[in-house]
Structures are given as C-alpha cells and as structure tokens.
C-alpha cells in the first residue's frame, strides 16, 4: 500500500511539476495575504472593541460579522498556502506560511451558514459572560443584583463562610445558559480545525509552540513536576490555617480545600486571604491596597505608575490616544466586558486597555500585566503583519507580570508609598504573599486547557462537562466545590476564558517564564540581592535587553527569543523554584507532623 501511494504521489508530483509556483508568486501571495488580513483584523478589532464596551444585540451582531469575515479570509489563505508546500522558500517566508495556518484560535468551517453560526455563538457567549449577574432576591429584585466586580470584592474581603458560599454559587448561575451554545461551538470549531488539517481545535492550539504538539504536552508535564512540591507545601499550609479559621466541619484535615474560601471567585490566586495566613511578625507589614486608598490614587493614577515603570526602562510614553480611548472605570449606564484586556486596534500604535479598575494591590499588578501587552505590541509593530505577535502566547502574558515582580518594597519607597523598606529578616511574609499569587495559580493555569483539550477531542462529552471539570480541579489544585454540583451546572463557563474561547495554557507558561525573565533581567540590572528583593526599575540595560526580545515579535521560533533575553533555549521552572526556596523550607517546617496532599 505504501509503495502504491508512493507511486501515486510521484505521478501527481511529476504531472504537477511544470505548474509548481515560483518564489516570486509565493512572495506576492504572502504580501497580499498580509495586507488583507491586516485590514480585516483591524475591522474586527474595532467591532470587538465597541462590542466589549457596549454589549447589545446589535454590537454583538456587528462584531460577529467582522469576525466572520476575518476568520473566513484567514481560513482561505491558510488553505491556499498549501499550494506552496513544495516550493523551496527562504526561512522567513516558510515561517509566514506556517503562521498563516496557525494564526486562528477559532477556525470556522468554510460553509457560510456554519461560519455565521459559530461566530454568532462566540460573540453571544462573551456577551452573556460580560452581562452576567447574580440576583440573590430572585429575578424580581434587580436592585440587589451583584455583578462580577461586586462578587470579586466580596470573595476577596468577606470571611463569612455562608456569604462566601452564597456568592460562589451565585456567580455560577450565569453559566448554565451557556452550555448549549458552548457545545455547538465545540462542534463547529472542530469542523473548522479539521478542514485545516488538525485533528480538533485542541490539537490546533497545541501546534503553536514551534515543536510537535505531543512534545509540547510533555514539556508541560515536565514543568509541572518541577513546581509541584512547592504547590503541595503551600496547599498544606493554607488548608491548615483555614481549618483554624473555619473549623473542621468546613475544612477537612486531609481532603481538598473548599473552593469558596480562597479569596477569589475561581480560587485561582489566593493573595486576598493573606491576612488569615500571615506569619507572626512578618512583613509585608504594609498593605498596598490601603496605601493606594490612603493616597487617594485614582484609576488613571494607577495606570500612570505602570507607564512610569516602563518609561524608567527606556520605553517611550504611551500615545495620547491611549488615554483618550481606553476604558479604566466601569461605566454605570451600559453593559461592558469588565475582564481586563489590552488592545492594539490598528496593529501599529492604537494601544488601549479596557479594565474596570478597583483601587487595590491586585489591580495594581493587573495594570502592569495589561501594559506589558501594550509595550510588547508596540515593540514588534515594525515587523511584517504575520510576525506581529509574541514569541509564543506565554511570552505575551509574562511581560507585564515580569515588571510587576519588580514592585518590591525598595521600589515602593522610591514611589513614596513607604518611608523605609522593611528589614529582609522578616521577608517570609512578603514571599508568602507572592506565593499566594503565583504558586497557587500554577495548577489552575494548567488545568483549564487540560479540560478544554479533552472537550475538543471528545474525550469529555457534554454529559460529563461538569464532573470532568471538578475531577481536574481536585486532581491539580486539591480543591472541591462547596456545594453539590450536577451536569445542570456548567462551572467552566463561569470563567471568562472558557466563555470567550481564549486559550489558557499561556498563563501557566507565563507564570514560569516571568520568573525566568525576572532572574535574567535582575542580573543585567546588576542586582545581587535575593531575587524577591530585586527591582529593575530605572535600569536602561535591563530595558534594552527586554526590548531586544520584544521587538523580535513572532519572527523567530520562541527559543531564539528566550535566548536573546535569558541565554536559555528551554522554559525552566528553576527560576520560580529558586525564588521561593526559602519559603519552601519555612512551609515545610510549619507543615511538620501535618498531612500534605489530598
Ligand atoms: O486574563 C488575564 C488577564 C488578561 S490577559 C487579566 N489573566 C488570567 C485570568 O485573569 O484568569 C491574568 C492572569 C490569569
Ligand atoms: Zn494578559
């Protein structure tokens, strides 16, 4: 059979030989594709901006239409690119052809009706999430309805177990109506992915990392094994402290932690419960939220601090249009998608963020995160269109977080937020606070797409969506739902990125990469302190090094970009492990004689 195939293929190739396209034709094709995709991407970006800033049936329809056109063209170009598969092209053109086939997150089917359907579903799901509210008094009493910002505040600050359980459950009333649409989205997106030659949408997502998709999955296992012991120690310590606070009946000695007690609607990062867990006599003896509030910092003031950090590294100020066009505060009179995001609407310099800023330390970090996207976007804006993206998606998510790691006590002194930096001998608190943000997040970052990949492949069927979701939550995070769940619930849909179909593994990678970046940049900046005390603020050398990596965009495989900054070609969790090494020792001492694991 093999030989037969060989002969057949040979015959096809031979007869096709005279028509083999030339390099010049390939170049012309790429130029046209880039110009057209830039135009359609910008149109879709504008429509999406308006939709997210003003959710109505009409803006949803307009955004869906623009997406349909953009996706339709991208699919056509990806298919047409296969015409050049056998042509010997220069490396940059080979890479562009490859990226054309990989650029989509949602590959709609070529059938017009189905393409319209899937883009409408996608816009609708994001809109449902954005408009989502929990109305404790029932639908009749709208004045009592809580939006996600209200729920986030309650989960961050309340220590009333009943109230926490109520809002935890309440937020999950927004997602069951999404399940039918989501199930259909999975079917249609898979059909589109198959037309492009991928087994399913998950396989398409895993193909974007300059290595075979199976090898990428193995890389993730390797990285997770590197950080797992650290997570286990943190989990055991937190469970024990929560038992002391809420009692044995609520928090089991050896089982998973109930998901409503960790200070966040999804239990994805736990820094808001730091006060319950703080070591005695430890720093931070300061609370960034309180400092910001006491200084009467407003939303724009918070963003200015973020911009100031990037400028201290040598980056140019944000354009005036950034300040005119961004959304910083939740409007009172219309529905918006509050989930924070960063945009470059013309793919050159129309940078914006959209965020319903709260004056908190958590949002101070998120602002740096978002600006990291904007400064990255601007750094690669002179690349050809197909190279205007990050080295891999984890890089995009890591840049702003890397900067936020430099928000050290010494930096806060420079801003005038603190009179003096606390003594290093009391740093366990500082490190624990950071671990509640970064180490707690690792298994969450990993599991969302473990779930979605199986959903796309069909290994998890719609009848098993919720049960499989909680199995993974238990397996990786060691947490459990505080109330019984059934398949009438759709808890995955209560997370933005599932409703909005945004891949999530990027955040797991970013959690690892940002420490690798921070370690390299701190060295460049000449810092000899422990890593958690290093700030690259004001270091033009570190800024130049960072910019060298950012400006590569996606023009090279990601190991080249990583090497430009760190000298390493592999993602390496030793940086995060080293950063928290003293904390690990301390946690293990606290956990002595107590159960670890679940
Ligand atoms: O979605 C985000 C950013 C926008 S790209 C705010 N993050 C993830 C999340 O909120 O779930 C940042 C950390 C993880
Ligand atoms: Zn981001």
XYZ file of C-alpha atoms and ligand atoms in Angstrom:
613
model
C 0.000 0.000 0.000
C 2.794 2.326 0.965
C 4.542 1.789 -2.314
C 1.381 2.239 -4.240
C 0.867 5.511 -2.508
C 4.441 6.477 -3.317
C 3.967 5.808 -6.984
C 0.715 7.634 -6.997
C 2.180 10.651 -5.236
C 5.171 10.557 -7.525
C 2.901 10.657 -10.514
C 0.983 13.568 -9.070
C 4.151 15.485 -8.305
C 5.571 14.787 -11.748
C 2.496 15.924 -13.563
C 2.273 18.968 -11.266
C 5.913 19.873 -11.696
C 5.540 22.323 -14.571
C 2.942 24.213 -12.539
C 4.993 24.436 -9.363
C 4.641 28.047 -8.235
C 7.708 30.235 -8.053
C 9.215 32.018 -5.059
C 8.063 35.310 -6.560
C 4.488 34.035 -6.661
C 4.765 32.914 -3.069
C 6.024 36.362 -2.087
C 3.168 38.044 -3.903
C 0.697 35.701 -2.202
C 2.117 36.486 1.236
C 2.121 40.223 0.609
C -1.499 40.139 -0.430
C -2.471 37.911 2.474
C -0.737 40.176 4.994
C -2.338 43.327 3.594
C -5.811 41.820 3.507
C -5.557 40.211 6.943
C -4.296 43.437 8.475
C -7.312 45.256 7.089
C -9.807 42.618 8.244
C -8.142 42.189 11.639
C -8.366 45.918 12.261
C -12.028 45.972 11.273
C -12.746 43.036 13.567
C -10.734 44.707 16.336
C -12.780 47.901 16.107
C -16.049 45.968 16.126
C -14.882 43.855 19.078
C -13.842 46.990 20.968
C -17.278 48.514 20.528
C -18.989 45.255 21.446
C -16.993 44.826 24.652
C -17.557 48.449 25.631
C -21.272 48.457 24.891
C -22.826 44.996 24.929
C -26.060 44.959 22.932
C -27.604 42.578 20.406
C -26.514 44.937 17.651
C -22.888 45.307 18.666
C -22.713 41.540 19.089
C -24.051 41.036 15.580
C -21.647 43.588 14.086
C -18.672 42.094 15.858
C -19.676 38.582 14.824
C -19.922 39.729 11.209
C -16.469 41.300 11.267
C -15.051 38.149 12.866
C -16.747 36.015 10.282
C -15.043 37.959 7.511
C -11.666 37.894 9.177
C -11.827 34.201 10.027
C -13.211 33.326 6.610
C -10.310 35.065 4.890
C -7.735 33.561 7.231
C -9.069 30.046 6.554
C -8.968 30.659 2.807
C -5.390 31.949 2.945
C -4.328 29.027 5.146
C -5.729 26.578 2.633
C -4.261 28.444 -0.333
C -0.856 28.468 1.361
C -0.630 24.679 0.939
C -0.060 25.362 -2.784
C 3.456 26.452 -1.835
C 4.262 23.470 0.426
C 6.738 22.022 -2.043
C 8.421 25.270 -3.027
C 11.896 25.957 -1.634
C 11.343 29.279 0.112
C 13.627 31.464 2.231
C 13.202 30.874 6.003
C 11.121 33.992 6.727
C 8.623 33.006 4.044
C 8.472 29.427 5.278
C 7.678 30.769 8.723
C 4.970 33.068 7.400
C 3.317 30.200 5.508
C 3.347 28.178 8.699
C 1.935 31.036 10.775
C -0.854 31.565 8.254
C -2.029 28.049 9.047
C -1.688 28.569 12.792
C -2.980 32.083 13.311
C -6.551 31.229 14.251
C -7.965 30.393 17.684
C -11.364 29.660 16.211
C -11.250 28.039 12.775
C -14.734 28.374 11.366
C -15.985 25.870 8.772
C -15.958 27.066 5.162
C -19.707 26.510 4.899
C -21.193 30.031 5.060
C -24.106 29.145 7.324
C -21.938 27.333 9.807
C -19.352 30.092 9.831
C -22.065 32.638 10.585
C -23.459 30.395 13.296
C -20.188 29.814 15.093
C -19.123 33.467 15.123
C -22.564 34.486 16.416
C -22.348 31.891 19.182
C -18.859 33.071 20.119
C -19.925 36.734 20.376
C -23.062 35.756 22.266
C -21.184 33.697 24.866
C -18.767 36.515 25.612
C -21.710 38.900 25.893
C -23.517 36.568 28.309
C -20.441 36.439 30.485
C -19.992 40.218 30.369
C -23.621 40.860 31.320
C -23.646 38.090 33.935
C -25.222 38.928 37.287
C -26.308 37.084 40.373
C -29.582 38.322 41.806
C -29.906 36.951 45.351
C -33.541 38.023 45.751
C -34.534 36.271 42.536
C -35.091 37.881 39.175
C -37.798 40.206 40.527
C -35.488 42.306 42.677
C -32.962 43.681 40.186
C -31.614 46.325 42.546
C -29.981 43.625 44.614
C -28.168 42.034 41.685
C -24.419 41.577 42.003
C -22.075 41.810 39.035
C -18.690 40.114 38.873
C -16.922 43.147 40.311
C -19.219 43.057 43.366
C -18.732 39.321 43.736
C -14.964 39.635 43.368
C -14.903 42.227 46.166
C -16.994 40.050 48.467
C -14.870 36.984 47.822
C -11.707 38.997 48.466
C -12.846 40.559 51.711
C -15.607 38.574 53.381
C -14.733 35.942 55.975
C -18.348 34.905 56.457
C -18.476 31.342 55.228
C -22.191 31.423 54.437
C -21.930 34.633 52.462
C -18.919 33.302 50.550
C -20.774 30.133 49.664
C -23.779 32.107 48.530
C -21.890 34.367 46.116
C -19.695 31.484 44.933
C -22.813 29.592 43.963
C -24.487 32.759 42.733
C -21.811 33.572 40.155
C -22.243 30.070 38.755
C -25.855 30.800 37.865
C -24.600 32.818 34.869
C -23.133 29.845 33.034
C -25.743 27.055 32.660
C -27.496 29.029 29.886
C -24.169 28.977 28.009
C -23.895 25.218 27.817
C -25.944 24.593 24.669
C -24.118 27.306 22.752
C -20.764 26.153 24.024
C -21.443 22.556 22.986
C -22.310 23.715 19.495
C -19.264 25.980 19.386
C -17.079 22.961 20.122
C -18.639 21.007 17.238
C -18.323 23.798 14.703
C -14.861 24.938 15.775
C -13.673 21.349 15.439
C -15.117 21.123 11.974
C -13.182 24.255 11.029
C -9.972 22.919 12.577
C -10.338 19.637 10.668
C -10.708 21.498 7.403
C -7.297 22.987 8.131
C -5.814 19.544 8.739
C -5.864 19.431 12.551
C -7.461 16.577 14.478
C -9.534 19.079 16.505
C -9.346 22.594 17.943
C -7.239 21.483 20.927
C -4.680 19.924 18.587
C -4.627 23.196 16.645
C -3.964 25.159 19.844
C -1.145 22.804 20.845
C 0.528 23.207 17.458
C 1.519 26.816 18.063
C 4.706 26.242 20.027
C 7.429 25.570 17.440
C 7.533 21.899 18.414
C 5.405 18.828 17.773
C 2.147 19.103 19.766
C 2.826 15.916 21.766
C 6.230 17.187 22.755
C 4.605 20.401 23.988
C 2.244 18.393 26.201
C 5.300 16.599 27.623
C 7.020 19.931 28.287
C 4.041 20.936 30.389
C 4.297 17.753 32.449
C 7.995 18.389 32.972
C 7.397 21.952 34.155
C 4.525 20.908 36.435
C 6.669 18.200 38.068
C 9.317 20.859 38.753
C 6.898 23.089 40.687
C 4.506 20.558 42.195
C 6.367 20.023 45.509
C 6.237 23.769 46.128
C 2.497 23.828 45.450
C 1.897 20.848 47.735
C 3.673 22.587 50.617
C 1.682 25.781 50.103
C -1.605 23.876 49.836
C -0.995 22.005 53.095
C -0.099 25.189 54.965
C -3.147 27.060 53.659
C -5.517 24.175 54.410
C -4.296 24.062 57.957
C -4.702 27.780 58.535
C -8.186 27.699 57.018
C -9.093 24.837 59.360
C -8.053 27.014 62.270
C -10.249 29.806 60.927
C -13.361 27.961 59.729
C -13.221 24.716 61.698
C -13.026 21.010 60.907
C -16.593 20.792 59.693
C -15.847 23.198 56.842
C -12.219 22.387 56.007
C -11.240 18.706 56.103
C -7.858 17.699 57.578
C -6.760 15.598 54.646
C -9.129 16.384 51.774
C -9.382 19.127 49.177
C -9.941 22.754 50.250
C -13.457 24.115 49.632
C -13.198 26.486 46.677
C -15.074 29.418 48.236
C -12.560 30.187 50.997
C -9.550 31.230 48.940
C -10.321 34.887 48.290
C -11.132 34.659 44.580
C -14.220 33.617 42.569
C -12.293 30.759 40.898
C -9.734 30.059 43.653
C -7.101 30.831 41.014
C -4.924 33.061 43.169
C -5.093 33.345 46.911
C -3.353 36.568 47.925
C -6.543 38.117 49.239
C -6.587 35.751 52.199
C -3.009 36.622 53.149
C -4.185 38.225 56.415
C -5.509 34.809 57.526
C -2.203 33.140 56.791
C 0.440 35.706 57.649
C 3.424 34.522 59.674
C 3.777 36.240 63.050
C 5.876 39.440 62.998
C 6.425 39.184 59.281
C 6.334 41.735 56.529
C 4.582 42.892 54.432
C 3.614 44.938 57.403
C 2.119 47.107 54.690
C -0.964 46.644 52.588
C -0.681 48.089 49.075
C -4.460 48.429 48.808
C -4.561 50.585 51.917
C -1.626 52.690 50.776
C -3.239 53.372 47.387
C -6.542 54.249 49.037
C -4.904 56.475 51.665
C -3.085 58.356 48.907
C -6.414 58.772 47.088
C -4.893 57.259 43.950
C -7.497 57.041 41.206
C -7.732 54.624 38.280
C -5.709 56.802 35.906
C -3.137 57.425 38.622
C -2.686 53.670 38.968
C -2.094 53.324 35.221
C 0.394 56.218 35.294
C 2.510 54.327 37.811
C 2.592 51.369 35.442
C 3.547 53.530 32.467
C 6.199 55.222 34.614
C 7.866 51.895 35.279
C 8.167 51.072 31.588
C 9.467 54.586 30.880
C 12.111 54.152 33.570
C 13.418 51.235 31.479
C 13.739 53.460 28.417
C 10.401 52.760 26.694
C 8.604 55.769 25.164
C 5.475 57.135 26.821
C 2.125 55.704 25.732
C 0.451 57.641 22.898
C -2.088 60.356 23.778
C -4.807 58.230 22.170
C -4.186 55.557 24.819
C -5.513 57.948 27.467
C -8.414 59.127 25.296
C -9.630 55.748 24.129
C -9.009 53.313 26.992
C -11.696 52.267 29.462
C -10.437 52.496 33.047
C -13.610 52.620 35.134
C -16.773 50.556 34.935
C -19.485 52.711 33.335
C -22.779 52.973 35.223
C -25.077 53.163 32.259
C -24.210 50.280 29.997
C -23.021 46.692 29.929
C -19.289 46.111 29.322
C -16.937 43.140 29.408
C -15.033 44.022 32.566
C -12.427 41.275 32.237
C -9.175 43.210 31.803
C -7.616 43.251 28.349
C -5.064 45.156 26.259
C -5.594 46.124 22.632
C -3.730 47.431 19.626
C -6.655 48.313 17.432
C -4.719 49.365 14.299
C -1.889 46.901 14.948
C 0.555 49.799 14.993
C 0.040 52.372 17.711
C -3.643 52.489 18.689
C -2.916 51.000 22.101
C -5.659 50.751 24.722
C -6.617 48.895 27.829
C -10.107 48.011 28.931
C -10.429 47.352 32.607
C -12.879 48.099 35.421
C -10.167 49.210 37.813
C -10.591 48.822 41.548
C -8.130 50.644 43.770
C -6.395 47.519 45.098
C -2.933 45.978 45.122
C -4.312 43.168 42.961
C -5.431 45.590 40.246
C -2.126 47.469 40.544
C -0.482 44.210 39.389
C -3.085 43.604 36.690
C -2.445 47.082 35.261
C 1.233 46.185 34.861
C 0.124 42.934 33.249
C -2.015 44.753 30.694
C 0.597 47.393 29.926
C 3.073 44.582 29.294
C 0.850 43.555 26.379
C 0.753 47.129 25.047
C 4.505 47.690 25.232
C 5.076 44.308 23.569
C 2.608 45.197 20.787
C 4.393 48.450 20.118
C 7.854 46.863 20.231
C 7.022 44.500 17.344
C 4.929 46.918 15.291
C 7.574 47.337 12.578
C 7.613 43.601 11.877
C 5.610 42.298 8.886
C 1.998 41.701 9.940
C 2.309 37.933 10.338
C 5.182 38.411 12.788
C 3.317 40.942 14.944
C 2.732 38.700 17.910
C 4.686 37.352 20.859
C 7.290 34.583 20.553
C 4.655 32.251 21.966
C 1.475 33.265 23.778
C 3.060 32.646 27.184
C 5.554 35.412 26.407
C 2.767 37.918 25.842
C 1.253 37.095 29.208
C 4.599 37.157 31.018
C 5.964 40.612 30.184
C 3.823 42.804 32.416
C 3.967 40.254 35.221
C 7.762 40.331 34.982
C 7.628 44.076 35.595
C 5.202 43.580 38.498
C 7.787 41.268 40.129
C 9.924 44.410 40.387
C 7.312 46.096 42.582
C 9.464 45.473 45.645
C 9.491 47.344 48.967
C 12.501 49.351 47.737
C 10.530 50.372 44.657
C 7.576 51.392 46.824
C 9.972 53.564 48.814
C 11.057 55.244 45.568
C 7.415 55.971 44.726
C 6.965 57.481 48.189
C 4.499 54.732 49.195
C 6.687 53.530 52.091
C 9.061 55.511 54.285
C 11.561 52.693 54.565
C 11.807 49.176 53.220
C 11.105 46.502 55.856
C 14.061 44.513 57.101
C 14.931 41.462 54.998
C 14.957 39.206 58.048
C 11.165 39.395 58.044
C 10.688 38.560 54.371
C 8.757 35.347 54.841
C 5.512 37.301 54.747
C 6.496 39.060 51.543
C 7.334 35.766 49.915
C 4.208 34.043 51.168
C 2.100 36.855 49.727
C 3.790 36.436 46.352
C 3.401 32.649 46.501
C -0.325 33.010 47.139
C -0.443 34.944 43.897
C 1.977 32.932 41.750
C 2.389 29.422 43.152
C -1.309 28.993 43.907
C -2.041 29.870 40.278
C 0.140 27.153 38.697
C -2.258 24.169 38.771
C -5.183 26.398 37.819
C -3.248 27.697 34.823
C -2.545 24.122 33.821
C -5.951 22.551 34.220
C -8.258 24.827 32.214
C -6.913 23.604 28.910
C -6.436 20.053 30.153
C -10.216 20.207 30.386
C -10.735 22.013 27.097
C -8.360 19.822 25.095
C -10.395 16.796 26.177
C -13.634 18.608 25.432
C -12.426 19.392 21.916
C -11.142 15.865 21.333
C -14.442 14.385 22.500
C -12.851 12.512 25.395
C -15.049 14.615 27.672
C -18.617 14.630 26.333
C -21.202 17.341 27.128
C -22.823 14.895 29.582
C -19.547 14.894 31.540
C -18.513 18.552 31.290
C -19.032 19.467 34.917
C -17.960 16.235 36.516
C -14.724 16.219 34.487
C -14.145 19.860 35.405
C -14.274 19.097 39.125
C -12.131 15.996 38.730
C -9.391 18.172 37.270
C -9.881 20.876 39.876
C -9.383 18.223 42.529
C -6.515 16.454 40.805
C -4.360 19.504 40.141
C -5.468 22.134 42.658
C -6.715 19.985 45.517
C -9.904 21.995 45.804
C -13.572 20.976 45.774
C -16.919 22.642 45.160
C -18.515 23.737 48.454
C -21.944 22.507 47.342
C -23.088 19.563 45.227
C -22.732 20.065 41.504
C -24.535 18.308 38.670
C -24.481 18.327 34.897
C -27.158 21.021 35.009
C -24.290 23.275 36.114
C -21.635 24.482 33.705
C -18.928 25.726 36.026
C -16.205 26.001 33.395
C -18.353 28.625 31.647
C -18.199 30.813 34.761
C -14.560 31.507 33.851
C -14.063 34.246 31.267
C -11.639 32.417 29.005
C -13.959 29.443 28.542
C -16.955 31.643 27.751
C -14.837 33.836 25.446
C -12.880 30.935 23.919
C -9.434 32.281 24.872
C -6.739 29.597 25.254
C -5.405 29.378 28.804
C -2.161 27.398 28.824
C -0.434 30.701 28.074
C -0.917 31.753 31.709
C 0.711 28.623 33.062
C 3.690 29.232 30.776
C 3.752 32.903 31.759
C 3.798 32.021 35.448
C 7.016 30.082 34.842
C 8.535 32.381 32.215
C 8.133 35.595 34.215
C 10.488 34.296 36.900
C 12.967 33.230 34.245
C 12.751 36.718 32.685
C 12.998 38.393 36.084
C 16.100 36.390 37.024
C 17.845 37.331 33.762
C 16.857 40.998 33.888
C 17.792 41.358 37.566
C 21.235 40.056 36.661
C 21.512 42.514 33.793
C 20.474 45.297 36.158
C 23.298 44.223 38.475
C 21.101 43.131 41.371
C 22.915 40.975 43.927
C 20.053 40.794 46.455
C 17.779 37.750 46.753
C 15.533 37.679 43.656
C 12.391 38.706 45.508
C 14.164 41.928 46.515
C 15.420 42.801 43.035
C 13.743 45.581 41.101
C 14.832 46.507 37.593
C 13.242 49.966 37.955
C 15.350 52.600 36.179
C 17.715 50.062 34.612
C 18.212 51.095 30.994
C 20.351 47.987 30.458
C 17.528 45.697 31.536
C 15.118 47.741 29.399
C 17.314 47.377 26.314
C 17.575 43.631 26.847
C 13.831 43.307 27.272
C 13.183 45.416 24.194
C 15.566 43.265 22.151
C 13.375 40.264 22.875
C 10.055 42.067 22.439
C 10.964 43.561 19.077
C 11.621 40.103 17.596
C 7.886 39.529 17.837
C 7.000 36.214 16.295
C 9.594 36.425 13.516
C 11.726 33.656 15.064
C 10.894 30.434 16.927
C 10.350 31.206 20.608
C 13.591 29.549 21.840
C 15.506 32.244 19.900
C 13.574 35.000 21.664
C 14.047 33.321 25.034
C 17.757 33.038 24.385
C 18.003 36.733 23.498
C 16.809 37.590 26.984
C 17.930 34.736 29.214
C 20.661 32.863 27.334
C 18.489 29.747 27.719
C 16.569 27.931 24.997
C 14.264 25.981 27.299
C 11.444 27.089 29.556
C 12.809 26.459 33.019
C 10.898 26.385 36.297
C 14.080 26.524 38.362
C 13.721 30.322 38.499
C 10.349 30.202 40.289
C 11.531 27.311 42.465
C 14.700 29.202 43.450
C 12.771 32.396 44.105
C 10.593 30.608 46.656
C 13.227 28.209 48.024
C 13.421 29.897 51.478
C 9.628 29.889 51.698
C 9.518 26.175 50.857
C 11.814 25.425 53.796
C 9.659 27.566 56.064
C 6.388 25.999 54.850
C 7.740 22.502 55.382
C 8.636 23.427 58.957
C 5.110 24.709 59.572
C 3.661 21.558 57.990
C 5.713 19.167 60.173
C 3.536 16.398 61.555
C 0.567 17.545 59.489
C -0.891 15.888 56.404
C 0.249 17.036 52.982
C -1.822 16.279 49.875
C -5.463 15.289 49.495
O -6.939 37.095 31.861
C -5.958 37.554 32.406
C -5.538 38.988 32.110
C -5.884 39.409 30.741
S -4.927 38.637 29.522
C -6.221 39.910 33.082
N -5.285 36.830 33.322
C -5.683 35.480 33.685
C -7.010 35.468 34.415
O -7.457 36.527 34.869
O -7.601 34.398 34.555
C -4.089 37.251 34.043
C -3.778 36.137 34.980
C -4.591 34.963 34.565
Zn -2.911 39.088 29.555
